[in-house]
Coordinates of C-alpha atoms and ligand atoms in Angstrom, one line a residue:
M1 CA 8.9 -23.4 -1.6
A2 CA 9.7 -20.9 1.2
I3 CA 6.9 -18.4 1.7
L4 CA 9.0 -15.4 0.7
D5 CA 10.0 -17.1 -2.5
E6 CA 6.3 -17.7 -3.3
I7 CA 5.5 -14.1 -2.5
R8 CA 8.4 -12.8 -4.6
R9 CA 7.3 -14.9 -7.6
F10 CA 3.7 -13.6 -7.3
W11 CA 4.8 -10.0 -7.5
D12 CA 7.4 -10.7 -10.2
D13 CA 4.5 -12.2 -12.3
D14 CA 2.2 -9.3 -11.3
A15 CA 4.6 -6.5 -12.3
A16 CA 3.7 -6.4 -16.0
T17 CA 0.1 -5.4 -15.3
Y18 CA 0.1 -4.0 -11.7
D19 CA -0.1 -0.4 -12.9
D20 CA -3.1 -1.1 -15.1
A21 CA -5.4 -1.0 -12.0
P22 CA -6.4 2.5 -11.1
G23 CA -6.2 1.6 -7.4
H24 CA -2.5 1.0 -7.9
R25 CA -1.5 3.8 -10.2
P26 CA -4.4 6.3 -10.6
T27 CA -5.0 7.7 -14.0
S28 CA -7.5 10.4 -12.7
P29 CA -5.7 13.7 -12.2
A30 CA -8.0 14.4 -9.2
V31 CA -7.1 11.1 -7.5
R32 CA -3.4 11.7 -8.1
A33 CA -3.8 15.2 -6.7
A34 CA -5.6 13.9 -3.6
W35 CA -2.8 11.3 -3.0
S36 CA -0.1 14.1 -3.5
A37 CA -1.9 16.3 -0.9
A38 CA -2.1 13.4 1.6
I39 CA 1.5 12.3 1.2
E40 CA 2.8 15.9 1.4
A41 CA 0.8 16.4 4.6
L42 CA 2.0 13.2 6.2
L43 CA 5.7 13.6 5.5
P44 CA 8.0 16.1 7.2
A45 CA 9.4 19.1 5.3
P46 CA 11.7 18.1 2.4
P47 CA 14.4 17.0 2.1
A48 CA 14.0 14.0 4.4
R49 CA 15.6 10.6 4.0
V50 CA 12.5 8.5 3.1
L51 CA 12.4 4.7 2.9
D52 CA 9.5 3.4 0.9
C53 CA 9.1 -0.2 2.0
G54 CA 7.5 -2.7 -0.4
A55 CA 7.7 0.2 -2.9
G56 CA 6.5 -2.0 -5.8
T57 CA 6.2 0.0 -9.0
G58 CA 6.9 3.2 -7.1
F59 CA 3.7 5.2 -6.7
V60 CA 4.6 6.4 -3.3
S61 CA 8.3 6.7 -4.0
L62 CA 7.7 8.9 -7.0
Q63 CA 5.3 11.1 -5.1
A64 CA 7.8 11.6 -2.3
A65 CA 10.7 12.2 -4.7
R66 CA 8.6 14.8 -6.6
L67 CA 8.2 16.6 -3.2
G68 CA 12.0 16.9 -2.9
H69 CA 12.7 14.0 -0.5
R70 CA 15.7 11.6 -0.8
V71 CA 13.9 8.3 -1.5
T72 CA 15.1 4.7 -1.1
A73 CA 12.7 2.2 -2.5
L74 CA 13.0 -1.3 -1.0
D75 CA 11.1 -4.3 -2.4
L76 CA 11.4 -8.1 -2.6
S77 CA 10.5 -8.2 -6.3
P78 CA 13.1 -7.3 -8.9
A79 CA 10.4 -7.1 -11.6
M80 CA 8.3 -4.6 -9.6
L81 CA 11.4 -2.5 -9.0
D82 CA 12.3 -2.6 -12.7
K83 CA 9.0 -0.8 -13.3
L84 CA 9.8 1.7 -10.6
R85 CA 13.3 2.4 -12.1
A86 CA 11.7 3.0 -15.6
A87 CA 9.1 5.3 -14.1
A88 CA 11.7 7.3 -12.2
A89 CA 13.9 7.6 -15.2
K90 CA 10.9 8.8 -17.3
A91 CA 10.0 11.4 -14.7
G92 CA 13.7 12.5 -14.3
L93 CA 13.7 11.6 -10.6
D94 CA 16.6 10.1 -8.7
I95 CA 15.5 7.2 -6.4
D96 CA 17.8 4.6 -4.8
V97 CA 16.4 1.2 -5.5
V98 CA 17.2 -1.8 -3.3
V99 CA 16.0 -5.4 -3.8
G100 CA 15.5 -6.9 -0.4
E101 CA 13.2 -8.1 2.4
A102 CA 11.2 -5.6 4.5
T103 CA 13.2 -6.4 7.6
D104 CA 16.6 -5.8 6.0
V105 CA 16.6 -2.0 6.1
P106 CA 19.4 -0.5 4.0
G107 CA 20.6 2.4 6.3
T108 CA 18.9 4.9 8.6
F109 CA 16.0 7.2 7.7
D110 CA 13.9 10.1 8.8
V111 CA 10.7 8.4 7.6
V112 CA 9.6 4.9 6.8
I113 CA 6.6 4.9 4.6
E114 CA 4.6 1.9 3.2
R115 CA 1.5 1.5 1.2
H116 CA -0.4 -1.9 1.2
L117 CA 2.6 -3.9 2.3
L118 CA 1.8 -5.0 5.9
W119 CA -0.9 -7.4 4.9
T120 CA 1.5 -9.5 2.9
L121 CA 4.3 -9.8 5.6
P122 CA 4.6 -13.2 7.4
D123 CA 5.7 -11.1 10.5
P124 CA 4.5 -7.5 10.3
G125 CA 5.6 -6.9 13.9
A126 CA 9.2 -7.8 13.1
A127 CA 9.1 -5.4 10.1
L128 CA 7.7 -2.6 12.2
A129 CA 10.4 -3.2 14.8
A130 CA 13.1 -3.2 12.2
W131 CA 11.8 0.1 10.7
R132 CA 11.8 1.6 14.2
R133 CA 15.5 0.7 14.6
A134 CA 16.2 2.2 11.2
A135 CA 14.4 5.5 12.1
P136 CA 15.1 5.9 15.8
A137 CA 14.2 9.6 15.8
G138 CA 12.0 9.3 12.7
R139 CA 8.4 8.8 11.6
L140 CA 6.3 5.9 10.4
V141 CA 3.7 6.5 7.8
A142 CA 1.6 3.4 7.1
L143 CA -0.9 3.9 4.2
E144 CA -3.6 1.3 4.5
S145 CA -7.3 0.6 4.3
L146 CA -9.9 -1.2 6.3
W147 CA -10.7 -4.4 4.4
G148 CA -11.6 -8.0 4.5
R149 CA -12.7 -10.0 7.5
A150 CA -11.5 -7.3 9.8
D151 CA -14.9 -5.7 9.5
P152 CA -18.3 -7.2 8.5
L153 CA -19.4 -4.1 6.5
E154 CA -16.2 -4.5 4.4
V155 CA -17.0 -8.2 3.8
L156 CA -20.4 -7.2 2.4
R157 CA -19.0 -4.3 0.4
A158 CA -16.3 -6.6 -1.2
R159 CA -19.0 -9.1 -2.1
L160 CA -21.1 -6.4 -3.8
W161 CA -18.0 -5.0 -5.6
R162 CA -17.2 -8.5 -6.9
A163 CA -20.7 -8.7 -8.4
V164 CA -20.4 -5.3 -10.0
R165 CA -17.1 -6.1 -11.5
R166 CA -18.4 -9.3 -13.0
W167 CA -21.4 -7.3 -14.4
R168 CA -19.2 -4.6 -15.9
R169 CA -16.6 -7.1 -17.0
I170 CA -13.9 -5.2 -15.2
P171 CA -10.6 -7.2 -15.2
P172 CA -9.2 -8.2 -11.8
D173 CA -6.5 -6.0 -10.2
H174 CA -4.0 -8.8 -10.2
H175 CA -2.9 -11.7 -12.5
G176 CA -3.9 -14.2 -9.8
E177 CA -4.3 -14.8 -6.1
Y178 CA -2.1 -16.0 -3.3
P179 CA -2.4 -19.7 -2.7
Q180 CA -4.6 -20.3 0.5
A181 CA -1.5 -21.7 2.3
V182 CA 0.3 -18.4 1.8
R183 CA -2.7 -16.4 2.9
D184 CA -3.1 -18.5 6.0
A185 CA 0.5 -17.8 7.0
L186 CA 0.0 -14.0 6.9
P187 CA -1.3 -12.6 10.2
L188 CA -3.0 -9.7 8.3
G189 CA -3.7 -11.7 5.1
S190 CA -7.5 -11.8 5.4
G191 CA -8.0 -8.2 6.5
T192 CA -6.6 -5.1 8.1
H193 CA -8.2 -3.1 11.0
P194 CA -6.7 0.2 12.3
R195 CA -7.2 -1.1 15.9
V196 CA -4.9 -4.1 15.2
L197 CA -2.3 -2.0 13.3
A198 CA -2.2 0.7 16.0
A199 CA -1.5 -2.1 18.6
L200 CA 1.2 -3.7 16.4
V201 CA 2.8 -0.3 15.9
E202 CA 3.0 0.4 19.6
E203 CA 4.3 -3.1 20.4
A204 CA 7.1 -2.5 17.8
G205 CA 8.3 0.5 19.8
W206 CA 6.7 3.3 17.9
R207 CA 5.1 6.0 20.0
S208 CA 1.9 8.1 19.8
P209 CA 0.2 6.4 16.9
R210 CA -2.1 8.9 15.1
L211 CA -4.9 7.8 12.8
H212 CA -5.9 9.9 9.8
R213 CA -8.8 9.0 7.5
L214 CA -7.7 9.6 3.8
R215 CA -11.1 11.1 3.1
D216 CA -10.0 13.2 0.2
V217 CA -8.5 10.2 -1.6
D218 CA -11.7 8.2 -1.0
W219 CA -13.8 11.1 -2.2
A220 CA -11.7 11.7 -5.4
V221 CA -11.9 7.9 -6.1
T222 CA -15.7 7.8 -5.5
L223 CA -16.2 10.8 -7.9
E224 CA -14.7 8.7 -10.7
Q225 CA -17.3 5.9 -10.3
R226 CA -20.5 5.5 -12.2
L227 CA -23.9 4.8 -10.7
P228 CA -24.8 2.5 -9.1
E229 CA -21.2 1.7 -8.0
R230 CA -20.9 5.2 -6.4
L231 CA -23.4 4.2 -3.8
L232 CA -21.3 1.3 -2.7
G233 CA -18.4 3.6 -1.6
V234 CA -14.9 2.3 -1.1
P235 CA -13.0 0.5 1.7
P236 CA -11.9 3.5 3.9
R237 CA -8.3 4.4 3.4
F238 CA -6.3 5.6 6.4
A239 CA -2.8 6.6 7.4
L240 CA -1.3 5.5 10.7
V241 CA 1.5 7.8 11.7
A242 CA 3.8 7.3 14.6
T243 CA 7.1 8.7 15.9
Ligands
SAM1 C1 0.4 -4.5 -2.9 S1 2.0 -4.2 -3.5 C2 2.2 -2.5 -3.0 C3 3.2 -1.8 -3.8 C4 3.3 -0.3 -3.6 N1 3.7 0.0 -2.2 C5 2.1 0.5 -4.0 O1 1.5 1.1 -3.1 O2 1.7 0.4 -5.1 C6 3.0 -5.1 -2.3 C7 4.5 -4.9 -2.6 O3 5.2 -5.5 -1.5 C8 6.3 -6.2 -1.9 N2 6.6 -7.2 -0.9 C9 5.9 -8.3 -0.5 N3 6.5 -8.9 0.5 C10 7.6 -8.2 0.8 C11 8.7 -8.3 1.7 N4 8.7 -9.3 2.6 N5 9.7 -7.4 1.7 C12 9.7 -6.4 0.8 N6 8.7 -6.2 -0.1 C13 7.7 -7.1 -0.1 C14 5.8 -6.9 -3.2 O4 6.9 -7.3 -4.0 C15 5.0 -5.7 -3.8 O5 5.7 -4.9 -4.6

């Protein structure tokens, strides 16, 4: 099976429970408020034409639409986008929804935003370059975190978190995992580092990358945790913005 078909199938199967994980769709009002503040600060003044790439069930799309932006949500997975459509209808928000691959950008935009998509792209550089062409005078906002083998502290933190989750019997965030062969085919599939992303962003033709720690989101998330988990902290979230 072609890799994109495998990835699409994974997310189609994940759609039913994706929003159950608070890391995907936060239930805490404080965490939601921290995300709103971060996204508002990173986007230009509304109304801008915003493309949310790998939009999934729409957490970022909905936040941007609520701020008054004209949002297009692009994703490979029809099932994830069905969830987005339902959430937008429930919130009374108008969002254009497009099923497609990250490199097939439907039109031109003032902003291309993504959250947690780059790690799962077989060619993240090609996607960043396509987004650049679709927003020649616009802005890139990549919402990511430092995780995985990209940093030894994160390897240790993830190991400790896995142990805590087993102890607390917290269900996994996803219905399964990518097959190893799929992970091996993804350049960022075992971890993301801001250094690597900033280099990729520049190579793709974006200028002046700016790195922001999303400290308020991390803080709000940490405040929701019990002890001793709170001492473990969370993988640091960050935004990479370029023009
Ligand atoms: C980790 S989820 C992130 C969803 C959403 N951005 C969020 O923050 O909740 C990754 C999303 O990327 C989508 N995706 C994976 N590969 C893609 C590709 N090549 N083109 C477009 N979307 C893709 C998946 O279907 C899934 O919805």
